[in-house]
CSV table of C-alpha atoms and ligand atoms in Angstrom, one decimal:
chain,number,residue,atom,x,y,z
A,1,MET,CA,-2.4,12.0,14.7
A,2,LYS,CA,-1.7,11.5,18.4
A,3,GLY,CA,-4.2,9.1,20.1
A,4,LYS,CA,-5.7,7.9,16.8
A,5,VAL,CA,-5.7,4.2,16.0
A,6,ALA,CA,-4.7,2.9,12.6
A,7,LEU,CA,-5.1,-0.6,11.0
A,8,VAL,CA,-2.9,-1.3,8.0
A,9,THR,CA,-3.6,-4.6,6.4
A,10,GLY,CA,-0.6,-6.4,5.0
A,11,SER,CA,1.8,-4.4,7.2
A,12,THR,CA,4.3,-7.2,8.0
A,13,SER,CA,6.2,-6.4,4.8
A,14,GLY,CA,6.8,-3.8,2.1
A,15,ILE,CA,4.6,-0.8,1.6
A,16,GLY,CA,2.3,-1.7,4.4
A,17,LEU,CA,5.1,-1.9,6.9
A,18,GLY,CA,6.4,1.5,5.7
A,19,LEU,CA,2.9,3.0,6.1
A,20,ALA,CA,2.5,1.5,9.6
A,21,ARG,CA,5.9,2.9,10.6
A,22,ALA,CA,5.1,6.4,9.3
A,23,LEU,CA,1.7,6.5,11.0
A,24,ALA,CA,3.3,5.3,14.3
A,25,ARG,CA,5.9,8.1,14.0
A,26,GLU,CA,3.1,10.6,13.7
A,27,GLY,CA,1.7,9.3,17.0
A,28,ALA,CA,-1.0,6.9,15.9
A,29,HIS,CA,-1.4,3.5,17.7
A,30,VAL,CA,-1.1,0.8,15.2
A,31,MET,CA,-2.5,-2.7,14.4
A,32,LEU,CA,0.1,-4.4,12.4
A,33,HIS,CA,-1.4,-7.2,10.2
A,34,GLY,CA,-0.2,-9.8,7.9
A,35,LEU,CA,1.1,-13.3,7.4
A,36,GLY,CA,4.6,-14.6,8.3
A,37,PRO,CA,6.5,-16.4,11.0
A,38,ALA,CA,5.1,-15.4,14.4
A,39,ALA,CA,8.6,-14.7,15.9
A,40,GLU,CA,9.5,-12.3,13.0
A,41,ILE,CA,6.1,-10.4,13.4
A,42,GLU,CA,6.6,-10.2,17.1
A,43,GLN,CA,10.0,-8.7,16.5
A,44,LEU,CA,8.5,-6.1,14.1
A,45,ARG,CA,5.8,-5.3,16.6
A,46,ALA,CA,8.2,-4.8,19.5
A,47,THR,CA,10.7,-2.8,17.5
A,48,LEU,CA,8.0,-0.4,16.2
A,49,ALA,CA,6.5,0.0,19.7
A,50,GLY,CA,10.0,0.6,21.2
A,51,GLU,CA,11.0,3.1,18.5
A,52,THR,CA,7.8,5.2,18.6
A,53,GLY,CA,6.3,4.8,22.1
A,54,VAL,CA,2.8,4.1,20.7
A,55,GLN,CA,0.8,1.0,21.3
A,56,VAL,CA,1.3,-1.7,18.6
A,57,HIS,CA,-0.5,-5.0,18.4
A,58,ALA,CA,-0.4,-7.6,15.6
A,59,HIS,CA,-3.0,-9.7,13.9
A,60,ASP,CA,-2.7,-12.6,11.4
A,61,ALA,CA,-6.1,-12.9,9.8
A,62,ASP,CA,-5.9,-14.6,6.4
A,63,LEU,CA,-7.9,-12.2,4.2
A,64,GLY,CA,-8.5,-15.0,1.7
A,65,GLY,CA,-11.0,-16.4,4.2
A,66,VAL,CA,-14.7,-15.4,4.5
A,67,GLY,CA,-15.4,-13.1,7.4
A,68,GLU,CA,-11.7,-12.5,8.3
A,69,ALA,CA,-11.5,-8.8,7.3
A,70,ALA,CA,-14.6,-8.0,9.4
A,71,ARG,CA,-13.1,-10.0,12.3
A,72,LEU,CA,-9.8,-8.1,12.0
A,73,VAL,CA,-11.7,-4.7,12.2
A,74,ALA,CA,-13.8,-5.9,15.2
A,75,ASP,CA,-10.7,-7.2,17.0
A,76,THR,CA,-8.9,-3.9,16.4
A,77,GLU,CA,-11.8,-1.9,17.8
A,78,ARG,CA,-12.0,-4.2,20.8
A,79,ILE,CA,-8.3,-4.1,21.6
A,80,PHE,CA,-7.8,-0.3,21.1
A,81,GLY,CA,-11.3,0.9,21.8
A,82,ARG,CA,-11.6,2.7,18.5
A,83,LEU,CA,-10.4,2.6,14.9
A,84,ASP,CA,-9.8,5.9,13.0
A,85,ILE,CA,-7.6,5.1,10.0
A,86,LEU,CA,-8.1,2.0,7.8
A,87,VAL,CA,-5.5,1.3,5.1
A,88,ASN,CA,-6.5,-1.6,2.8
A,89,ASN,CA,-3.1,-2.6,1.6
A,90,ALA,CA,-2.8,-6.4,1.7
A,91,GLY,CA,-2.3,-7.8,-1.8
A,92,ILE,CA,-0.8,-10.6,-3.9
A,93,GLN,CA,0.1,-11.0,-7.5
A,94,PHE,CA,-0.1,-13.8,-10.1
A,95,VAL,CA,1.0,-13.5,-13.7
A,96,SER,CA,-0.4,-15.6,-16.5
A,97,PRO,CA,-2.0,-15.4,-20.0
A,98,VAL,CA,-5.8,-15.1,-19.4
A,99,GLU,CA,-6.5,-18.5,-21.1
A,100,ASP,CA,-4.2,-20.3,-18.7
A,101,PHE,CA,-5.1,-18.2,-15.6
A,102,PRO,CA,-6.0,-20.7,-12.8
A,103,PRO,CA,-9.5,-19.9,-11.6
A,104,GLU,CA,-8.5,-20.5,-7.9
A,105,HIS,CA,-5.8,-17.7,-8.2
A,106,TRP,CA,-8.4,-15.4,-9.8
A,107,ALA,CA,-10.7,-16.0,-6.8
A,108,ARG,CA,-8.0,-15.6,-4.2
A,109,ILE,CA,-6.8,-12.3,-5.7
A,110,GLN,CA,-10.3,-10.9,-5.9
A,111,GLU,CA,-10.9,-11.8,-2.2
A,112,ILE,CA,-7.6,-10.6,-0.8
A,113,ILE,CA,-7.5,-7.3,-2.7
A,114,LEU,CA,-11.1,-6.3,-3.4
A,115,GLY,CA,-13.3,-8.5,-1.2
A,116,SER,CA,-11.3,-7.7,2.0
A,117,SER,CA,-11.3,-4.0,1.2
A,118,PHE,CA,-15.1,-4.1,1.0
A,119,HIS,CA,-15.6,-6.2,4.1
A,120,ALA,CA,-13.2,-4.1,6.1
A,121,ILE,CA,-14.8,-0.8,5.0
A,122,ARG,CA,-18.3,-2.2,5.7
A,123,ALA,CA,-17.2,-3.1,9.2
A,124,VAL,CA,-15.3,0.1,10.0
A,125,VAL,CA,-17.8,2.8,8.8
A,126,PRO,CA,-20.3,2.5,11.6
A,127,GLY,CA,-17.7,3.3,14.3
A,128,MET,CA,-16.2,6.1,12.2
A,129,ARG,CA,-19.7,7.6,11.8
A,130,ARG,CA,-20.3,7.4,15.5
A,131,ARG,CA,-17.1,9.1,16.3
A,132,GLY,CA,-17.5,11.6,13.5
A,133,TRP,CA,-14.1,11.2,11.9
A,134,GLY,CA,-12.2,8.7,9.7
A,135,ARG,CA,-9.7,8.1,7.0
A,136,ILE,CA,-10.0,5.1,4.6
A,137,ILE,CA,-7.1,4.6,2.2
A,138,ASN,CA,-7.2,1.8,-0.4
A,139,LEU,CA,-3.6,1.0,-1.5
A,140,ALA,CA,-4.5,0.3,-5.1
A,141,SER,CA,-2.0,0.6,-7.9
A,142,VAL,CA,-1.3,2.3,-11.2
A,143,HIS,CA,-2.9,-1.0,-12.4
A,144,GLY,CA,-6.1,0.4,-11.0
A,145,LEU,CA,-5.8,3.1,-13.7
A,146,VAL,CA,-4.2,1.3,-16.7
A,147,ALA,CA,-3.7,-2.4,-17.6
A,148,SER,CA,-0.7,-4.6,-18.4
A,149,PRO,CA,-0.9,-7.9,-20.1
A,150,PHE,CA,-0.9,-11.2,-18.1
A,151,LYS,CA,-2.2,-9.6,-14.9
A,152,SER,CA,-6.0,-10.0,-15.5
A,153,ALA,CA,-7.0,-10.8,-11.9
A,154,TYR,CA,-4.8,-8.1,-10.3
A,155,VAL,CA,-5.7,-5.4,-12.8
A,156,ALA,CA,-9.4,-6.2,-12.4
A,157,ALA,CA,-9.2,-6.2,-8.6
A,158,LYS,CA,-7.3,-2.9,-8.6
A,159,HIS,CA,-9.8,-1.2,-10.9
A,160,GLY,CA,-12.5,-2.6,-8.6
A,161,GLN,CA,-10.8,-1.0,-5.6
A,162,ILE,CA,-10.9,2.4,-7.3
A,163,GLY,CA,-14.6,2.0,-8.0
A,164,LEU,CA,-15.2,1.0,-4.4
A,165,THR,CA,-13.2,4.1,-3.3
A,166,LYS,CA,-15.4,6.4,-5.3
A,167,THR,CA,-18.6,4.9,-4.2
A,168,VAL,CA,-17.7,4.9,-0.5
A,169,ALA,CA,-16.4,8.5,-0.8
A,170,LEU,CA,-19.8,9.6,-2.2
A,171,GLU,CA,-21.7,7.8,0.5
A,172,LEU,CA,-19.6,9.6,3.2
A,173,ALA,CA,-19.1,12.9,1.5
A,174,GLU,CA,-21.1,14.9,4.0
A,175,THR,CA,-19.2,13.4,7.0
A,176,ALA,CA,-15.6,14.0,8.1
A,177,ILE,CA,-14.7,10.6,6.8
A,178,THR,CA,-12.7,10.5,3.5
A,179,CYS,CA,-11.9,7.5,1.3
A,180,ASN,CA,-9.1,7.7,-1.3
A,181,ALA,CA,-7.0,5.3,-3.4
A,182,ILE,CA,-3.2,5.6,-3.7
A,183,CYS,CA,-1.9,4.2,-7.0
A,184,PRO,CA,1.8,3.5,-7.0
A,185,GLY,CA,3.9,2.4,-9.9
A,186,TYR,CA,6.7,-0.1,-9.1
A,187,VAL,CA,8.0,0.0,-5.6
A,188,ARG,CA,10.8,-2.4,-4.8
A,189,THR,CA,9.2,-4.8,-2.2
A,190,PRO,CA,9.1,-8.6,-1.8
A,191,LEU,CA,6.1,-8.6,-4.1
A,192,VAL,CA,8.1,-7.0,-7.0
A,193,GLU,CA,11.3,-9.0,-6.1
A,194,GLY,CA,9.2,-12.2,-6.8
A,195,GLN,CA,8.3,-10.8,-10.3
A,196,ILE,CA,12.0,-9.9,-11.0
A,197,GLU,CA,13.1,-13.4,-10.0
A,198,ARG,CA,10.4,-15.1,-12.2
A,199,GLN,CA,11.2,-12.9,-15.3
A,200,ALA,CA,14.9,-13.5,-14.9
A,201,GLN,CA,14.4,-17.3,-14.8
A,202,LEU,CA,11.8,-17.2,-17.7
A,203,HIS,CA,13.9,-15.1,-20.0
A,204,ARG,CA,17.3,-16.3,-18.7
A,205,LEU,CA,18.4,-12.7,-18.1
A,206,PRO,CA,20.4,-11.1,-15.3
A,207,ARG,CA,18.3,-9.5,-12.7
A,208,GLU,CA,19.6,-6.0,-13.4
A,209,GLN,CA,18.6,-6.3,-17.1
A,210,VAL,CA,15.1,-7.5,-16.0
A,211,ILE,CA,14.8,-4.4,-13.8
A,212,ARG,CA,15.9,-2.0,-16.5
A,213,ASP,CA,14.3,-3.5,-19.7
A,214,VAL,CA,11.2,-5.3,-18.3
A,215,ILE,CA,10.1,-3.8,-14.9
A,216,LEU,CA,11.1,-0.1,-15.2
A,217,ALA,CA,10.4,0.0,-19.0
A,218,ALA,CA,6.8,1.1,-18.1
A,219,GLN,CA,7.8,3.7,-15.5
A,220,PRO,CA,9.0,6.9,-17.3
A,221,SER,CA,11.1,8.0,-14.3
A,222,ARG,CA,13.2,4.8,-14.7
A,223,ARG,CA,13.5,4.5,-10.9
A,224,PHE,CA,11.5,2.6,-8.3
A,225,VAL,CA,9.0,4.6,-6.2
A,226,GLU,CA,10.3,4.5,-2.6
A,227,VAL,CA,8.1,3.1,0.2
A,228,GLU,CA,8.7,6.3,2.2
A,229,GLU,CA,7.2,8.4,-0.7
A,230,VAL,CA,4.0,6.3,-0.6
A,231,ALA,CA,4.0,6.5,3.2
A,232,ALA,CA,4.3,10.3,3.2
A,233,LEU,CA,1.3,10.6,0.8
A,234,ALA,CA,-0.7,8.4,3.1
A,235,VAL,CA,0.2,10.5,6.1
A,236,PHE,CA,-0.8,13.7,4.2
A,237,LEU,CA,-4.2,12.1,3.3
A,238,CYS,CA,-4.8,11.3,7.0
A,239,GLY,CA,-4.3,15.0,8.1
A,240,GLU,CA,-6.8,17.8,8.3
A,241,PRO,CA,-5.4,19.7,5.2
A,242,ALA,CA,-6.6,16.7,3.1
A,243,ARG,CA,-10.2,16.8,4.4
A,244,SER,CA,-11.6,17.9,1.0
A,245,ILE,CA,-9.7,15.1,-0.9
A,246,THR,CA,-12.1,12.2,-1.2
A,247,GLY,CA,-13.0,9.8,-3.9
A,248,ALA,CA,-9.6,10.5,-5.5
A,249,ALA,CA,-7.3,7.9,-7.1
A,250,ILE,CA,-3.8,9.5,-6.7
A,251,ALA,CA,-1.0,8.2,-8.9
A,252,ILE,CA,2.5,8.1,-7.5
A,253,ASP,CA,4.0,6.3,-10.5
A,254,GLY,CA,6.9,8.2,-12.0
A,255,GLY,CA,4.7,9.3,-14.9
A,256,TRP,CA,3.4,5.8,-15.9
A,257,SER,CA,-0.3,6.7,-16.1
A,258,ALA,CA,0.5,10.0,-17.9
A,259,ARG,CA,1.3,8.1,-21.1
B,301,LIG,P1,4.4,-7.4,0.0
B,301,LIG,O1,4.4,-8.8,-0.6
B,301,LIG,O2,5.7,-6.8,0.4
B,301,LIG,O3,3.4,-7.3,1.2
B,301,LIG,C1,2.1,-7.9,1.2
B,301,LIG,C2,1.5,-7.9,2.5
B,301,LIG,O4,0.2,-8.5,2.4
B,301,LIG,C3,2.3,-8.8,3.5
B,301,LIG,O5,2.2,-8.2,4.8
B,301,LIG,C4,1.5,-10.1,3.5
B,301,LIG,O6,1.6,-10.8,4.7
B,301,LIG,C5,0.1,-9.5,3.3
B,301,LIG,N1,-0.8,-10.6,2.8
B,301,LIG,C6,-0.6,-11.3,1.6
B,301,LIG,N2,-1.6,-12.2,1.5
B,301,LIG,C7,-2.4,-12.1,2.6
B,301,LIG,C8,-3.5,-12.8,3.1
B,301,LIG,N3,-4.1,-13.8,2.4
B,301,LIG,N4,-4.1,-12.4,4.2
B,301,LIG,C9,-3.5,-11.4,5.0
B,301,LIG,N5,-2.4,-10.7,4.6
B,301,LIG,C10,-1.9,-11.1,3.4
B,301,LIG,O7,3.7,-6.4,-1.1
B,301,LIG,P2,3.8,-4.9,-1.4
B,301,LIG,O8,4.6,-4.7,-2.6
B,301,LIG,O9,4.2,-4.1,-0.1
B,301,LIG,O10,2.3,-4.5,-1.7
B,301,LIG,C11,1.4,-3.9,-0.8
B,301,LIG,C12,0.2,-3.4,-1.6
B,301,LIG,O11,0.7,-2.4,-2.6
B,301,LIG,C13,-0.5,-4.5,-2.4
B,301,LIG,O12,-1.9,-4.3,-2.4
B,301,LIG,C14,0.1,-4.3,-3.8
B,301,LIG,O13,-0.8,-4.7,-4.8
B,301,LIG,C15,0.2,-2.8,-3.8
B,301,LIG,N6,1.1,-2.3,-4.8
B,301,LIG,C16,2.4,-2.7,-4.8
B,301,LIG,C17,3.3,-2.1,-5.8
B,301,LIG,C18,4.7,-2.5,-5.8
B,301,LIG,O14,5.4,-2.2,-6.8
B,301,LIG,N7,5.3,-3.2,-4.8
B,301,LIG,C19,2.8,-1.2,-6.7
B,301,LIG,C20,1.5,-0.8,-6.7
B,301,LIG,C21,0.7,-1.4,-5.7
């Protein structure tokens, strides 16, 4: 992957940061992206560049805003001169019964997860076609394959990301550009820590009991998927041995979707 350029959206935290680290260790230059305090992001950027020796820049486009995903792609191409690997990973969660689900949260989840994936892909494909190579990975979820109650916006957006993945893969099938979705079960990141905290407060349960009886109840392995496991799958999809894998939605979920 030496000399390639990767953009991982939502890579200031959690799975995205793990993916960015793994791609940088393989020799790819990286555009870190996400929200957060500027000093902390600069620290992440400098540490990753120092550890790996690749070029690392950072961008803070808010993907809830119209045109921001396309601007992020254009800025990455301008700064690095190319963009070979796009990982649409940024995401948020909101949990509520459908009849109480605030429409503004619905709209923001659709835009950040599904809308930004479409806009980033739309912006990145012309350059990948010109250069004759590319890898697009949509970091979907097991919730792109199966549903859970109270997550209507998230489940709809994640199913949509898988539909987008298949369509783009078909359009690019005769090129050397692949498009796949990775579908993790629960990975212990700040996004999931927030859900554990809310469930603990709601049910007045200790956090460890929420993890065992609520969160991991759906995951047959009864353990969290590790960020490094997801990152290793993404690195494999970026390599040449994966060139015939396209349009796939690959579960990495401890057996969740096998039920
Ligand atoms: P996280 O909360 O640790 O990280 C989310 C990232 O997205 C952060 O970098 C954040 O800054 C960025 N982000 C959020 N809103 C943004 C916005 N409006 N504009 C730009 N960036 C924004 O979450 P995570 O658990 O690492 O999740 C990453 C992806 O993996 C998400 O798409 C999530 O749905 C998916 N996923 C997570 C799990 C899990 O169990 N953690 C399981 C399956 C899928």
